[in-house]
Each structure stands twice: as structure tokens, then as C-alpha cells.
Short mmCIF file of C-alpha atoms in Angstrom, two decimals:
data_model
loop_
_atom_site.label_atom_id
_atom_site.label_comp_id
_atom_site.label_asym_id
_atom_site.label_seq_id
_atom_site.Cartn_x
_atom_site.Cartn_y
_atom_site.Cartn_z
CA MET D 1 0.00 0.00 0.00
CA VAL D 2 1.91 3.00 -1.35
CA HIS D 3 0.96 6.57 -0.44
CA THR D 4 3.96 8.59 -1.65
CA GLU D 5 7.30 8.16 -3.37
CA VAL D 6 9.07 8.07 0.00
CA TYR D 7 6.77 5.36 1.29
CA GLY D 8 7.20 3.40 -1.91
CA GLN D 9 10.97 3.55 -1.66
CA ARG D 10 10.70 2.14 1.86
CA LEU D 11 8.37 -0.65 0.84
CA ARG D 12 10.67 -1.73 -1.99
CA ASP D 13 13.22 -2.70 0.65
CA VAL D 14 11.04 -5.61 1.77
CA LEU D 15 10.33 -7.00 -1.71
CA SER D 16 13.55 -9.01 -1.79
CA LEU D 17 12.34 -10.78 1.37
CA LEU D 18 9.30 -12.09 -0.54
CA GLU D 19 11.01 -13.13 -3.76
CA SER D 20 11.10 -16.71 -5.07
CA ASP D 21 8.20 -17.89 -2.94
CA LEU D 22 5.51 -19.32 -5.22
CA ARG D 23 3.06 -19.36 -2.33
CA ILE D 24 2.87 -15.57 -2.34
CA GLN D 25 1.32 -13.20 -4.89
CA VAL D 26 2.24 -9.54 -4.31
CA ARG D 27 -0.16 -6.79 -5.38
CA PHE D 28 0.38 -3.03 -5.25
CA THR D 29 -2.05 -0.16 -4.80
CA VAL D 30 -1.63 3.60 -4.49
CA ALA D 31 -3.62 5.02 -1.58
CA PRO D 32 -4.97 8.59 -1.57
CA HIS D 33 -2.47 11.15 -0.27
CA ALA D 34 -1.59 14.79 -0.88
CA PHE D 35 1.81 13.74 -2.32
CA ASN D 36 0.59 10.91 -4.57
CA ALA D 37 2.33 12.25 -7.65
CA GLY D 38 5.58 10.29 -7.34
CA ALA D 39 4.14 7.14 -5.81
CA ARG D 40 4.12 5.09 -9.01
CA ARG D 41 7.67 6.16 -9.82
CA SER D 42 8.81 4.44 -6.63
CA LEU D 43 7.38 1.07 -7.64
CA PRO D 44 9.03 -1.60 -9.77
CA ALA D 45 7.51 -2.36 -13.17
CA VAL D 46 4.58 -4.23 -11.68
CA GLY D 47 2.26 -4.41 -14.69
CA GLY D 48 -0.88 -6.37 -13.83
CA ALA D 49 0.07 -6.50 -10.15
CA MET D 50 -1.20 -2.92 -9.74
CA LEU D 51 -4.69 -2.65 -8.30
CA PRO D 52 -6.78 0.52 -8.50
CA TRP D 53 -7.43 1.85 -5.00
CA GLU D 54 -11.19 1.30 -5.08
CA GLU D 55 -10.68 -2.29 -6.19
CA ALA D 56 -8.16 -2.88 -3.40
CA VAL D 57 -10.65 -1.52 -0.86
CA GLY D 58 -13.15 -4.19 -1.92
CA ARG D 59 -10.75 -7.12 -1.55
CA ARG D 60 -9.42 -9.14 1.34
CA PHE D 61 -5.66 -9.68 1.74
CA ASP D 62 -3.59 -12.07 3.83
CA LEU D 63 -1.17 -9.25 4.64
CA VAL D 64 -1.20 -5.49 4.05
CA ILE D 65 2.13 -3.62 4.22
CA ALA D 66 2.21 0.18 4.46
CA ALA D 67 4.63 2.88 5.52
CA GLY D 68 1.97 5.51 6.20
CA SER D 69 -1.28 5.78 8.10
CA GLN D 70 -3.83 7.41 5.79
CA GLY D 71 -6.58 5.04 4.72
CA VAL D 72 -4.98 1.95 6.24
CA ASP D 73 -8.22 1.10 8.02
CA ARG D 74 -10.01 0.81 4.66
CA LEU D 75 -8.12 -2.28 3.50
CA THR D 76 -9.12 -5.68 4.86
CA GLY D 77 -6.33 -7.86 6.20
CA PRO D 78 -3.68 -7.81 8.93
CA LEU D 79 -1.63 -4.62 8.61
CA LEU D 80 2.14 -4.37 9.03
CA ARG D 81 3.06 -0.68 9.45
CA LEU D 82 6.68 0.18 8.66
CA PRO D 83 8.44 3.47 9.38
CA HIS D 84 9.26 5.69 6.39
CA GLY D 85 12.28 7.58 7.72
CA ALA D 86 15.19 7.36 10.12
CA GLY D 87 13.16 6.51 13.19
CA HIS D 88 10.57 8.93 14.54
CA ASN D 89 12.32 12.26 15.13
CA LYS D 90 9.82 14.84 13.98
CA LEU D 91 6.88 16.03 16.01
CA SER D 92 3.40 15.93 14.55
CA ARG D 93 2.59 18.98 12.44
CA PRO D 94 0.98 21.87 14.36
CA HIS D 95 -2.26 21.64 12.35
CA ASP D 96 -2.69 17.88 12.86
CA ASP D 97 -5.98 16.89 14.46
CA ARG D 98 -5.71 16.69 18.23
CA ASP D 99 -7.51 18.03 21.25
CA PRO D 100 -7.19 21.82 21.65
CA GLY D 101 -4.13 22.63 23.72
CA ALA D 102 -2.85 19.04 23.70
CA PRO D 103 0.92 18.67 23.21
CA ARG D 104 2.28 17.58 19.83
CA THR D 105 3.07 13.88 19.59
CA VAL D 106 6.02 12.24 17.87
CA GLY D 107 5.02 11.83 14.23
CA GLY D 108 3.87 8.30 13.40
CA LEU D 109 3.58 7.12 17.00
CA GLY D 110 0.57 9.07 18.28
CA ARG D 111 -3.01 7.84 18.49
CA ARG D 112 -4.08 9.75 15.37
CA TYR D 113 -1.64 7.64 13.35
CA LEU D 114 -2.44 4.27 14.89
CA VAL D 115 -6.02 4.25 16.21
CA ARG D 116 -9.29 4.40 14.30
CA GLY D 117 -12.67 4.20 16.03
CA GLY D 118 -11.02 3.30 19.32
CA ARG D 119 -9.15 0.35 17.74
CA VAL D 120 -5.42 -0.02 17.09
CA VAL D 121 -5.28 -0.61 13.34
CA PRO D 122 -1.86 -2.27 12.77
CA ARG D 123 -1.55 -5.95 13.62
CA ALA D 124 2.18 -5.26 13.85
CA LEU D 125 4.01 -1.94 14.21
CA ALA D 126 7.63 -2.24 13.09
CA LEU D 127 10.15 -0.06 14.92
CA ALA D 128 13.81 0.46 14.18
CA HIS D 129 15.15 0.93 17.72
CA ARG D 130 14.08 -0.23 21.16
CA GLU D 131 14.25 3.41 22.35
CA GLU D 132 11.08 3.98 20.33
CA LEU D 133 9.17 1.63 22.61
CA GLY D 134 9.40 4.27 25.32
CA VAL D 135 8.13 6.94 22.92
CA LEU D 136 5.23 4.73 21.89
CA ARG D 137 4.39 3.98 25.52
CA ARG D 138 4.05 7.72 26.21
CA HIS D 139 2.00 8.61 23.15
CA CYS D 140 -0.08 5.50 22.36
CA PRO D 141 0.28 2.85 25.09
CA GLU D 142 -2.56 0.76 23.66
CA ALA D 143 -0.33 -0.01 20.64
CA MET D 144 2.46 -1.51 22.76
CA PRO D 145 1.24 -5.12 22.30
CA VAL D 146 1.66 -4.89 18.51
CA ALA D 147 5.09 -3.16 18.51
CA GLN D 148 8.02 -5.15 17.10
CA VAL D 149 11.62 -3.89 16.97
CA VAL D 150 13.01 -5.12 13.63
CA GLY D 151 15.78 -2.65 12.75
CA ASP D 152 16.18 -0.38 9.73
CA ALA D 153 16.66 -1.47 6.12
CA THR D 154 18.29 1.79 5.01
CA TYR D 155 20.73 1.62 7.92
CA ASP D 156 21.70 -1.91 6.92
CA ARG D 157 21.98 -1.17 3.19
CA ILE D 158 24.08 1.97 3.65
CA ARG D 159 26.41 0.19 6.05
CA ALA D 160 26.76 -2.76 3.66
CA ALA D 161 27.60 -0.35 0.80
CA LEU D 162 30.38 1.53 2.59
CA PRO D 163 33.14 -0.80 1.27
CA THR D 164 31.97 -0.03 -2.29
CA ARG D 165 32.36 3.74 -1.88
CA ARG D 166 35.10 3.99 -4.50
CA ARG D 167 32.96 2.22 -7.11
CA ILE D 168 29.97 4.43 -6.30
CA ARG D 169 32.04 7.59 -6.70
CA ALA D 170 33.39 6.38 -10.03
CA ALA D 171 29.86 5.61 -11.23
CA LEU D 172 28.80 9.17 -10.35
CA GLY D 173 31.62 10.56 -12.50
CA LEU D 174 33.83 11.94 -9.72
CA ARG D 175 37.48 12.22 -10.70
CA ARG D 176 40.43 11.37 -8.50
CA GLY D 177 40.94 14.05 -5.88
CA GLN D 178 37.51 15.64 -6.30
CA ARG D 179 35.39 16.09 -3.20
CA LEU D 180 31.64 15.66 -3.13
CA LEU D 181 29.46 18.06 -1.19
CA LEU D 182 25.94 16.69 -0.72
CA VAL D 183 23.26 19.31 0.00
CA SER D 184 20.14 17.63 1.34
CA SER D 185 16.71 19.06 2.05
CA THR D 186 13.64 17.53 3.61
CA TRP D 187 10.26 19.13 2.89
CA GLY D 188 8.11 21.74 4.60
CA SER D 189 8.59 25.29 5.84
CA GLY D 190 11.43 24.38 8.19
CA SER D 191 13.54 22.67 5.53
CA SER D 192 16.73 23.89 3.90
CA PHE D 193 15.03 23.97 0.47
CA ASP D 194 13.86 27.53 1.10
CA ARG D 195 17.51 28.54 1.59
CA LEU D 196 18.96 26.98 -1.55
CA ASP D 197 18.63 30.24 -3.49
CA ALA D 198 21.16 31.77 -1.09
CA LEU D 199 23.36 28.71 -0.55
CA LEU D 200 23.88 27.43 -4.09
CA PRO D 201 25.39 30.68 -5.49
CA ARG D 202 27.89 30.62 -2.62
CA LEU D 203 28.86 27.05 -3.43
CA LEU D 204 29.48 28.06 -7.03
CA THR D 205 31.49 31.20 -6.30
CA GLU D 206 33.47 30.18 -3.19
CA LEU D 207 34.46 26.60 -4.04
CA ASP D 208 36.86 25.59 -6.81
CA PRO D 209 34.75 23.61 -9.32
CA GLU D 210 37.76 21.46 -10.22
CA GLN D 211 38.16 20.38 -6.61
CA TYR D 212 34.54 20.25 -5.43
CA ARG D 213 31.40 18.77 -6.90
CA THR D 214 27.99 19.63 -5.46
CA ALA D 215 24.90 17.42 -5.58
CA VAL D 216 21.49 18.60 -4.38
CA LEU D 217 19.13 16.02 -2.93
CA VAL D 218 15.53 17.23 -2.66
CA HIS D 219 12.85 15.38 -0.71
CA PRO D 220 10.38 13.53 -2.99
CA ASN D 221 7.46 15.46 -1.45
CA VAL D 222 8.93 18.64 -2.96
CA TRP D 223 9.04 16.98 -6.39
CA SER D 224 5.48 15.67 -5.93
CA GLY D 225 4.08 18.87 -4.48
CA HIS D 226 5.52 21.26 -7.07
CA GLY D 227 6.23 19.07 -10.09
CA ASP D 228 9.51 18.02 -11.71
CA TRP D 229 9.63 20.95 -14.13
CA GLN D 230 9.13 23.51 -11.36
CA VAL D 231 11.87 22.08 -9.13
CA ARG D 232 14.34 22.03 -12.01
CA SER D 233 13.27 25.52 -13.04
CA TRP D 234 13.85 26.96 -9.58
CA LEU D 235 17.35 25.47 -9.44
CA SER D 236 18.25 25.97 -13.11
CA PRO D 237 20.81 28.80 -12.59
CA ALA D 238 22.91 26.49 -10.41
CA LEU D 239 22.32 23.45 -12.61
CA ASP D 240 23.54 25.37 -15.66
CA ARG D 241 26.83 25.97 -13.82
CA GLY D 242 27.57 22.38 -12.85
CA VAL D 243 25.56 21.65 -9.71
CA ALA D 244 23.89 18.24 -10.04
CA LEU D 245 20.28 17.79 -9.00
CA VAL D 246 19.81 14.18 -7.94
CA PRO D 247 16.88 12.79 -9.96
CA PRO D 248 14.15 11.32 -7.77
CA GLU D 249 14.47 7.89 -9.40
CA LEU D 250 18.14 7.57 -8.35
CA ASP D 251 18.64 5.74 -5.04
CA TRP D 252 19.76 8.60 -2.79
CA ARG D 253 21.56 6.28 -0.39
CA SER D 254 24.47 5.92 -2.79
CA LEU D 255 25.05 9.70 -2.57
CA VAL D 256 25.28 9.45 1.21
CA VAL D 257 27.96 6.77 0.87
CA ALA D 258 29.88 8.87 -1.68
CA ALA D 259 29.76 12.26 0.09
CA ASP D 260 32.77 13.99 1.67
CA TRP D 261 30.57 16.58 3.44
CA VAL D 262 26.83 16.77 3.98
CA ILE D 263 24.93 20.04 4.39
CA GLY D 264 21.48 19.17 5.67
CA ASP D 265 18.57 19.90 7.98
CA HIS D 266 16.31 17.81 10.21
CA GLY D 267 15.55 15.26 7.50
CA SER D 268 16.37 11.56 7.53
CA VAL D 269 19.19 11.90 4.97
CA THR D 270 21.17 14.05 7.39
CA LEU D 271 20.74 11.53 10.18
CA TYR D 272 21.69 8.55 8.00
CA SER D 273 24.87 10.42 7.06
CA THR D 274 26.18 9.70 10.57
CA LEU D 275 26.87 6.18 9.27
CA THR D 276 29.66 7.54 7.06
CA ASN D 277 32.84 9.53 7.69
CA ALA D 278 31.38 12.70 6.18
CA PRO D 279 31.27 15.76 8.47
CA ILE D 280 27.78 17.25 8.68
CA LEU D 281 26.87 20.94 8.69
CA LEU D 282 23.33 22.10 9.36
CA ALA D 283 21.91 24.74 7.04
CA CYS D 284 18.90 25.00 9.34
CA PHE D 285 17.29 23.06 12.15
CA PRO D 286 13.76 23.88 13.35
CA ALA D 287 14.19 22.62 16.90
CA ASP D 288 10.54 23.21 17.77
CA ASP D 289 9.53 20.56 15.21
CA VAL D 290 11.88 17.84 16.48
CA ASP D 291 11.57 15.56 19.50
CA PRO D 292 14.29 16.90 21.86
CA ALA D 293 15.07 13.36 23.04
CA SER D 294 15.58 11.99 19.51
CA PRO D 295 18.86 11.15 17.75
CA GLY D 296 18.06 13.96 15.30
CA ALA D 297 18.12 16.48 18.13
CA GLU D 298 21.36 14.97 19.42
CA LEU D 299 22.89 15.42 15.98
CA ALA D 300 21.88 19.09 16.02
CA ARG D 301 23.89 19.50 19.22
CA ALA D 302 26.94 17.77 17.72
CA ALA D 303 27.07 19.12 14.17
CA PRO D 304 28.21 22.69 13.44
CA ALA D 305 25.71 25.16 12.00
CA LEU D 306 26.45 26.69 8.61
CA SER D 307 27.17 30.40 8.88
CA PRO D 308 26.14 32.92 6.22
CA SER D 309 29.01 35.24 7.13
CA ARG D 310 32.13 33.06 6.88
CA PRO D 311 33.79 31.61 3.76
CA LEU D 312 32.61 28.12 2.88
CA PRO D 313 36.10 26.59 2.47
CA GLU D 314 36.89 27.74 5.99
CA GLN D 315 33.70 26.18 7.35
CA LEU D 316 34.23 22.88 5.54
CA ALA D 317 37.78 22.72 6.87
CA TYR D 318 36.54 23.50 10.38
CA ALA D 319 33.85 20.82 10.21
CA ARG D 320 36.50 18.31 9.14
CA ALA D 321 38.90 19.40 11.87
CA ILE D 322 36.40 19.05 14.72
CA TYR D 323 34.77 15.89 13.36
CA ARG D 324 34.59 13.27 16.10
CA ALA D 325 33.83 9.85 14.74
CA ALA D 326 32.82 8.53 18.16
CA ASP D 327 30.07 11.17 18.52
CA TYR D 328 28.60 10.39 15.12
CA ALA D 329 28.84 6.64 15.71
CA ARG D 330 26.91 7.01 18.97
CA ILE D 331 24.15 8.89 17.16
CA ALA D 332 24.11 6.33 14.34
CA ARG D 333 23.63 3.53 16.87
CA ARG D 334 20.37 5.20 17.90
CA ILE D 335 18.94 4.70 14.41
CA SER D 336 18.81 0.91 14.70
CA SER D 337 19.18 -1.40 17.66
CA GLU D 338 19.14 -4.41 15.29
CA PRO D 339 22.08 -3.64 12.98
CA GLY D 340 22.29 -6.04 10.07
CA ARG D 341 19.16 -7.89 11.15
CA PHE D 342 16.31 -6.03 9.45
CA GLY D 343 15.92 -8.70 6.78
CA ARG D 344 15.87 -11.59 9.22
CA ASN D 345 13.52 -9.90 11.67
CA THR D 346 11.11 -8.48 9.10
CA ARG D 347 10.80 -11.67 7.07
CA ARG D 348 10.07 -13.61 10.22
CA LEU D 349 7.39 -11.08 11.18
CA MET D 350 5.76 -11.06 7.73
CA TYR D 351 5.56 -14.83 7.53
CA ARG D 352 4.15 -15.03 11.03
CA LEU D 353 1.39 -12.63 10.00
CA LEU D 354 0.82 -14.68 6.83
CA GLY D 355 0.60 -17.90 8.83
CA LEU D 356 3.32 -19.52 6.71
CA GLY D 357 6.68 -21.09 7.44
CA GLU D 358 9.67 -19.10 6.20
CA PRO D 359 11.64 -20.27 3.15
CA ALA D 360 14.64 -22.44 4.00
CA TYR D 361 17.33 -19.93 3.07
CA GLU D 362 18.88 -16.88 4.69
CA PRO D 363 16.97 -13.65 3.97
CA ALA D 364 19.00 -10.87 2.38
CA LEU D 365 18.40 -7.26 1.41
CA SER D 366 19.42 -6.27 -2.09
CA PRO D 367 22.71 -4.33 -2.30
CA LEU D 368 22.45 -0.68 -3.24
CA PRO D 369 22.54 -0.27 -7.03
CA LEU D 370 25.36 1.70 -8.57
CA PRO D 371 24.08 5.21 -9.35
CA GLY D 372 23.86 6.80 -12.75
CA ARG D 373 26.48 9.31 -13.85
CA LEU D 374 25.95 12.89 -12.65
CA TRP D 375 29.16 14.42 -14.03
CA GLY D 376 31.44 13.88 -16.98
CA SER D 377 31.48 10.91 -19.33
CA PRO D 378 32.88 7.38 -19.08
CA GLY D 379 36.65 7.29 -19.10
CA ASP D 380 37.15 10.66 -17.43
CA GLY D 381 39.21 9.14 -14.60
CA VAL D 382 39.03 7.05 -11.47
CA ALA D 383 37.38 8.40 -8.35
CA GLY D 384 39.31 8.52 -5.10
#
């Protein structure tokens, strides 16, 4: 059950756990959502396996898998709800439905996300870290019996790809000695996207283009909300001068593995970057929208904030000089308390819900695909 491109990308991670089992037929449907536009782009070429939403609502399924909450109560079958980001760091949006004056809950773990008509909807609620059990207990204690800590697929796939960093950089078109600066933005009014018009010209004028390459990674909700043409149009002055805009169909996780620095905000990409050796600088961080006890808030206390008044080369050098691997590793450990075990745990959970025995082979997540080329042409040199 796919709501948005982000949710679809998350759900694709579990498909390899269901492959080669002739007992299982997988169907896909796109559920109503404000950011539907990119949902189909996130799916594999499913052909006849795609069901129209209204047809899906009229059927019964042996298992429903979703990464969002809208409309999940309309499908018939046991629901497995997966997270769609790096844990649950953000607070619910201020305009979300809740009692007047009630405090904001942690997004995805409050009653409005999990309960319909006084009933907990998911049969199983997958969590990445055992810390989240405490968050769930505070915000929706009635969902505790269905909570299962399984780990995080993106955590596992990024970590598994780290030894292939050199190959990923070569596939992107980076030459030996070039450094990659990844600029990442989540979506919404508190994101760094609204600041790109000021940041990108600085990257172009203050950094040597022969030494630095810049890639901009925009949240899929921005693409869906404004349209592909509009996003490219807004950023076209920088794109015409060599900045690469990561296309939404490219697996963004390879860029995280390849980056030498990450400039980000309170989005999941920034948090996942703690798995690498890239220093992180924060272009913005809306603290009021983030759970102060979350790993995202801890990262905001550890990572330096980008300054508009100091030269960028100086700030990049400073971020590298003060980088403390132990601090970032501690934050990264808060993303998943089941490192390397998402596939094993999630397959076991899915088959339990299906009432089937697991296949007699070790479950494995697919390795990250090599990215398409963003700069240059084949044969330009070997990345380092």
C-alpha cells in the first residue's frame, strides 16, 4: 500500500524478502495522499500486479504492508506498518488533528496515526530501535502489544555499501581528488530547500569547481508537491553551472555513501549520514519541530551550524577538523538497535502474519545499485 514516493521507496526494501516464494502473490495499490504524484515512480515495473485503489478496498488480503497511516483502516487484512524515515524524530505537524491545547506527539507514534474508532489498526508496528518503545508507551500505550523492533533497512543497506564507496564515486563521475558536497533538504517550511537560493550561489562562487562537486538532494514530497519541471526551473541557474540535481528515481543512499561533506537539515538523509565519515553541517534546524530526546536532536547539538558570514572553504575545513567519529557513531547507533538484522527480523514477522513457514534460506536485502552518472562521461578518470 503506497501513499507517496518516500513510502514506496521504503516498501521496496522488503520485496527481496518475498522473492522466489511461489506461495505468495504480491499486489500493489496507491492510496490517496496529498503527495501521490511520485508514488508510481517508486514502484518496480509491476504491470498487472497494480490494483486501483477502489478495487483494493473491496478485496481481502492475507497481509497489508504500508509505511503511512492514511486510509490503512479501509483495506481488509492484517496490517504491518513500517516506518518511512530514520526513526521517529519529527513532532506531529501543528495543524494535525488533536484536542485543543494538547501537546504535539512524535510523528507516526501518536493515536491519530495508529487508532481508528477506538481500535489499534496495525496488527504489527515495526520499529527500528528499542528506544522507540518508550516513545510509543508515552503517546499511544494501547499499541504496545503490537510493537516489534526489527531494525532499519536503510541503515543496513548503507552500512553494507560503505566498502563499495570507491565504485559508487566512479559511477557518479567523480574524478580522482575531487570532493563531493551533498546538500540535502527535507520538505516543509522548516527545511533547507527555502535557503537553496542563497546557498547554491555561494557554493558556485566560493568553491573551486575542479576540486569540489555539489549534488542537491531534494525530498520527494517537494518533487510531488511542485512538479519536476518547477523544481528544475527553480534550481536551473545552479544546474547550468555544474551543480547536479539528484533525480528522484536515483537511489539517494548511494550519494550518502559517496559524500565527503553533507549540508542538511532535520531530515532523515542528514541523520543517516552519521553512518559515514562525512562531516555534517546544518543549514537549518527547526528545533521546535523535532523531538528533543531523539537522535536527530542529538545530531543538532553535535554538528556545526552553517554560517552565512564566513567563507565556505573555511567552514568545511573547520567541520572536518572538529569531526569526532565517536560522537557520530553514537548517534548512528540510535537509528537501529538491530544492525544487520532487518531482513531476518522483518521476514520472520511477515511470515508469522501470513501464517506460513519461512523459506529455507537466509533472507538478504538487495545491495544498493550503482548510481547513474551525474558528471562527466565514461573514461574521465578514477574516483578517489
